Amino acid sequence: MNAKNIHIGYGDSATGCLLEAITNHGLPGAHAFPSRDDFTQGPISQCLEPDGLQQRIVYWQTVGDKLGFPFQPEEFYQQSMTILDELESDEITLWVGDSCHDILATGWLINYLEEKGFDWYIVKLTEVDDKDLPNQLPAVNLAMYTPDKLNDLYAYRRRLTPADKSMYQSIWQKAAQENSYYRIKKGNEIHSVNEDYYDTYIIQFLTNEFQPAAEVVGNILRGGAYQISDTTVEWNIRKLIDKGIISFQGDLNTIKSCSIKTIAVE
């Protein structure tokens, strides 16, 4: 892939926003590529090794099978890594939000593509003036923006400094060495936490009366205490069901078709 300036967004929504901005709103650049993997959960210790992404393929296959969503991780990674491995560009522009997801993915990308010798640039949403934030909301991810606003954000584009590069690489290397089940952002730091970390937080949204599970998931996501995905919430709910802490009724094949409650301790 030959191009002058490749944009990288974190997730399909952010990347779709970039593509729309390039195509219809004059954003300078040749193409946008999504960094999709949510490195905030699951094993990451082998992600920089040859064929090491098999570790992630197995993990996401386990999650996908349990949650029943149509995701083919092996095909997904093969396609994604082929694009990355064949990437040829003078410039890479990273659009980094203030989320654990974006920060870890940035660290992984910079480490993984280290030998390519790209000219790295960054649009760091935490450096954007409040007037350019959507409704003055926290700058978590580029997907918060509409494509027509990205040229305004592009004005904040700057070269990735050696200090920036070292910081992101170190964040990734530390997290990969710890290889915990989850990684979270507290303040300005990324912390590794164990598999049960979200249990207490999730349980507080349930009662001893059945509620639609989809409603509970929505309430948890809106709770705001954590930057947590719906996949992570549903995965934890199902683990709590397996532990006998949460009870369900209805069709558990899809979270939208069942109701859940806490199990009273006698």
XYZ file of C-alpha atoms in Angstrom:
266
model
C 0.000 0.000 0.000
C 1.704 3.165 -1.186
C 0.523 6.423 0.314
C 1.812 9.710 1.639
C -0.229 9.909 4.805
C -2.058 7.017 6.452
C -4.452 7.768 9.313
C -5.028 5.219 12.064
C -8.201 5.279 14.132
C -9.067 3.090 17.095
C -12.102 1.002 16.231
C -14.345 0.847 13.180
C -16.421 3.901 14.132
C -13.379 6.142 14.514
C -11.912 4.866 11.260
C -15.203 5.298 9.423
C -15.223 8.891 10.597
C -11.710 9.372 9.187
C -12.595 7.796 5.835
C -15.661 9.990 5.494
C -13.578 13.058 6.347
C -10.945 12.143 3.734
C -13.528 11.379 1.043
C -16.039 14.178 1.556
C -14.591 16.838 3.860
C -11.086 17.457 2.564
C -9.074 15.848 5.358
C -5.499 15.536 4.019
C -4.516 11.916 3.651
C -4.664 8.878 1.414
C -6.378 6.265 3.559
C -7.448 5.313 7.077
C -6.774 1.992 8.752
C -8.515 0.682 11.889
C -6.664 -0.573 14.950
C -9.469 -2.796 16.209
C -8.198 -5.053 18.948
C -9.288 -4.130 22.476
C -6.055 -4.723 24.375
C -7.713 -3.718 27.644
C -8.663 -7.354 28.196
C -7.187 -10.777 27.663
C -3.588 -11.984 27.320
C -1.155 -9.733 25.434
C 2.268 -11.117 26.367
C 2.986 -12.584 22.911
C 1.574 -9.848 20.680
C 4.972 -8.669 19.425
C 6.347 -12.150 18.750
C 6.244 -13.962 15.390
C 2.833 -15.618 15.140
C 2.156 -14.337 18.656
C -1.301 -13.071 17.788
C -2.523 -16.665 17.963
C -2.821 -15.907 21.676
C -5.370 -13.175 20.884
C -7.181 -15.306 18.307
C -7.776 -18.055 20.861
C -8.920 -15.562 23.499
C -11.420 -13.763 21.263
C -12.691 -17.054 19.868
C -13.475 -18.111 23.454
C -15.277 -14.823 24.131
C -17.150 -14.961 20.827
C -18.303 -18.524 21.384
C -19.543 -17.671 24.869
C -21.332 -14.483 23.848
C -22.672 -15.905 20.618
C -21.591 -13.083 18.335
C -20.530 -13.780 14.730
C -16.832 -12.954 14.948
C -14.120 -14.875 13.111
C -10.959 -13.746 14.918
C -8.536 -15.772 12.810
C -9.782 -14.207 9.582
C -9.938 -10.803 11.272
C -6.303 -10.920 12.389
C -4.992 -12.365 9.155
C -6.597 -9.529 7.191
C -5.518 -6.857 9.687
C -1.924 -8.043 9.971
C -1.550 -8.398 6.204
C -2.437 -4.714 5.810
C -0.055 -3.675 8.592
C 2.796 -5.859 7.357
C 2.470 -4.516 3.807
C 2.019 -0.909 4.867
C 4.246 1.530 2.999
C 3.847 5.191 3.785
C 5.915 8.267 4.456
C 3.683 9.341 7.331
C 1.467 7.666 9.906
C -1.003 9.863 11.777
C -2.405 8.404 15.005
C -5.708 9.783 16.337
C -5.419 8.988 20.036
C -8.196 9.507 22.556
C -7.917 9.539 26.324
C -8.915 5.906 26.786
C -7.053 2.838 27.935
C -8.025 1.208 24.625
C -6.473 3.969 22.495
C -3.338 4.302 24.630
C -2.548 0.575 24.674
C -3.217 0.214 20.953
C -0.880 3.140 20.285
C 1.849 1.435 22.296
C 1.338 -1.823 20.440
C 1.356 -0.163 17.002
C 4.522 1.827 17.668
C 6.290 -1.279 18.977
C 5.001 -3.531 16.199
C 5.900 -1.109 13.384
C 9.141 0.076 14.975
C 11.421 -1.257 12.231
C 9.399 0.281 9.396
C 10.931 3.719 9.959
C 7.718 5.665 9.463
C 7.450 9.379 10.093
C 5.029 9.357 13.018
C 2.462 12.075 13.731
C -0.251 12.287 16.350
C -3.536 14.054 16.941
C -3.884 13.694 20.694
C -7.436 14.529 21.700
C -6.365 15.568 25.205
C -4.444 18.429 23.584
C -7.536 19.776 21.821
C -8.972 23.053 23.141
C -12.272 22.757 24.983
C -13.981 24.792 22.256
C -13.210 21.990 19.785
C -14.545 19.197 21.994
C -18.062 17.906 21.248
C -20.275 19.456 23.939
C -17.165 19.735 26.157
C -17.250 15.949 26.700
C -14.066 14.077 27.685
C -11.926 13.277 24.640
C -12.205 9.505 24.964
C -12.206 8.448 21.297
C -12.368 10.001 17.843
C -15.751 8.338 17.253
C -17.259 11.106 19.413
C -16.749 13.513 16.514
C -18.569 13.985 13.232
C -16.446 13.771 10.050
C -16.921 17.442 9.203
C -15.110 18.415 12.429
C -11.929 16.481 11.735
C -10.227 19.222 9.759
C -10.464 21.387 12.881
C -8.807 18.625 14.876
C -6.157 18.118 12.192
C -4.827 21.550 13.106
C -3.603 19.925 16.350
C -1.561 17.348 14.449
C 2.080 17.319 15.509
C 5.110 15.132 15.127
C 5.417 12.290 17.619
C 8.419 13.209 19.773
C 11.018 10.697 21.001
C 9.590 11.203 24.508
C 6.057 10.407 23.255
C 7.304 7.327 21.461
C 9.230 6.070 24.474
C 6.220 6.658 26.756
C 3.817 4.640 24.603
C 6.345 1.865 24.078
C 6.986 1.637 27.817
C 3.263 1.545 28.624
C 2.804 -1.375 26.251
C 5.902 -3.256 27.395
C 4.937 -2.965 31.071
C 1.363 -4.120 30.412
C 2.554 -7.021 28.258
C 5.033 -8.127 30.907
C 2.337 -8.052 33.610
C -0.086 -9.814 31.231
C -3.069 -9.438 33.557
C -6.657 -10.239 32.625
C -7.729 -6.568 32.430
C -6.038 -3.207 32.071
C -7.654 0.036 33.219
C -6.846 3.739 33.169
C -6.660 5.556 36.505
C -5.748 9.192 36.205
C -2.890 9.299 33.726
C -1.676 5.753 34.337
C -2.523 2.290 32.998
C -2.946 -0.358 35.705
C -3.194 -4.129 35.464
C -6.073 -5.719 37.400
C -7.371 -9.224 37.941
C -10.260 -11.123 36.373
C -12.721 -10.265 39.177
C -12.064 -6.536 39.056
C -15.438 -5.455 37.636
C -17.608 -7.878 39.645
C -18.569 -5.562 42.503
C -19.221 -2.659 40.136
C -21.519 -4.723 37.917
C -23.426 -6.325 40.785
C -24.434 -2.938 42.211
C -26.611 -2.375 39.133
C -28.706 -5.471 39.849
C -31.417 -6.186 42.394
C -33.074 -9.366 43.635
C -35.835 -8.800 41.067
C -35.432 -9.750 37.414
C -34.573 -6.899 35.044
C -33.992 -7.033 31.278
C -30.297 -7.796 30.857
C -29.947 -5.300 28.000
C -31.249 -2.566 30.314
C -28.727 -3.515 32.994
C -25.886 -3.452 30.466
C -26.973 0.008 29.298
C -27.073 1.302 32.877
C -23.570 -0.046 33.535
C -22.181 1.588 30.394
C -23.780 4.891 31.341
C -22.547 4.614 34.912
C -19.361 6.374 33.889
C -17.052 4.917 36.532
C -15.056 2.940 33.958
C -14.209 3.077 30.274
C -15.729 -0.327 29.658
C -17.155 -1.890 26.507
C -20.486 -3.690 26.161
C -18.551 -6.855 25.285
C -16.614 -6.636 28.556
C -19.819 -6.063 30.546
C -21.643 -8.986 28.960
C -18.630 -11.262 29.353
C -18.465 -10.438 33.070
C -22.213 -10.943 33.540
C -21.922 -14.406 32.018
C -18.981 -15.245 34.279
C -21.038 -14.115 37.295
C -23.848 -16.394 36.118
C -21.366 -19.281 35.904
C -20.218 -18.482 39.455
C -23.789 -18.630 40.745
C -23.833 -14.954 41.746
C -26.337 -13.854 39.072
C -29.452 -15.747 38.007
C -31.137 -15.479 34.609
C -34.383 -16.394 32.918
C -35.060 -16.535 29.204
C -32.703 -17.243 26.310
C -29.093 -16.725 27.341
C -27.896 -17.155 23.749
C -28.307 -13.409 23.430
C -28.159 -10.935 26.285
C -31.089 -9.034 24.771
C -33.386 -12.015 25.223
C -33.008 -12.678 28.941
C -33.508 -11.055 32.331
C -31.085 -11.182 35.238
C -31.001 -10.647 38.995
C -28.677 -11.282 41.906
C -29.045 -14.544 43.782
C -29.999 -14.020 47.420
C -27.500 -15.465 49.892
C -29.274 -17.621 52.489
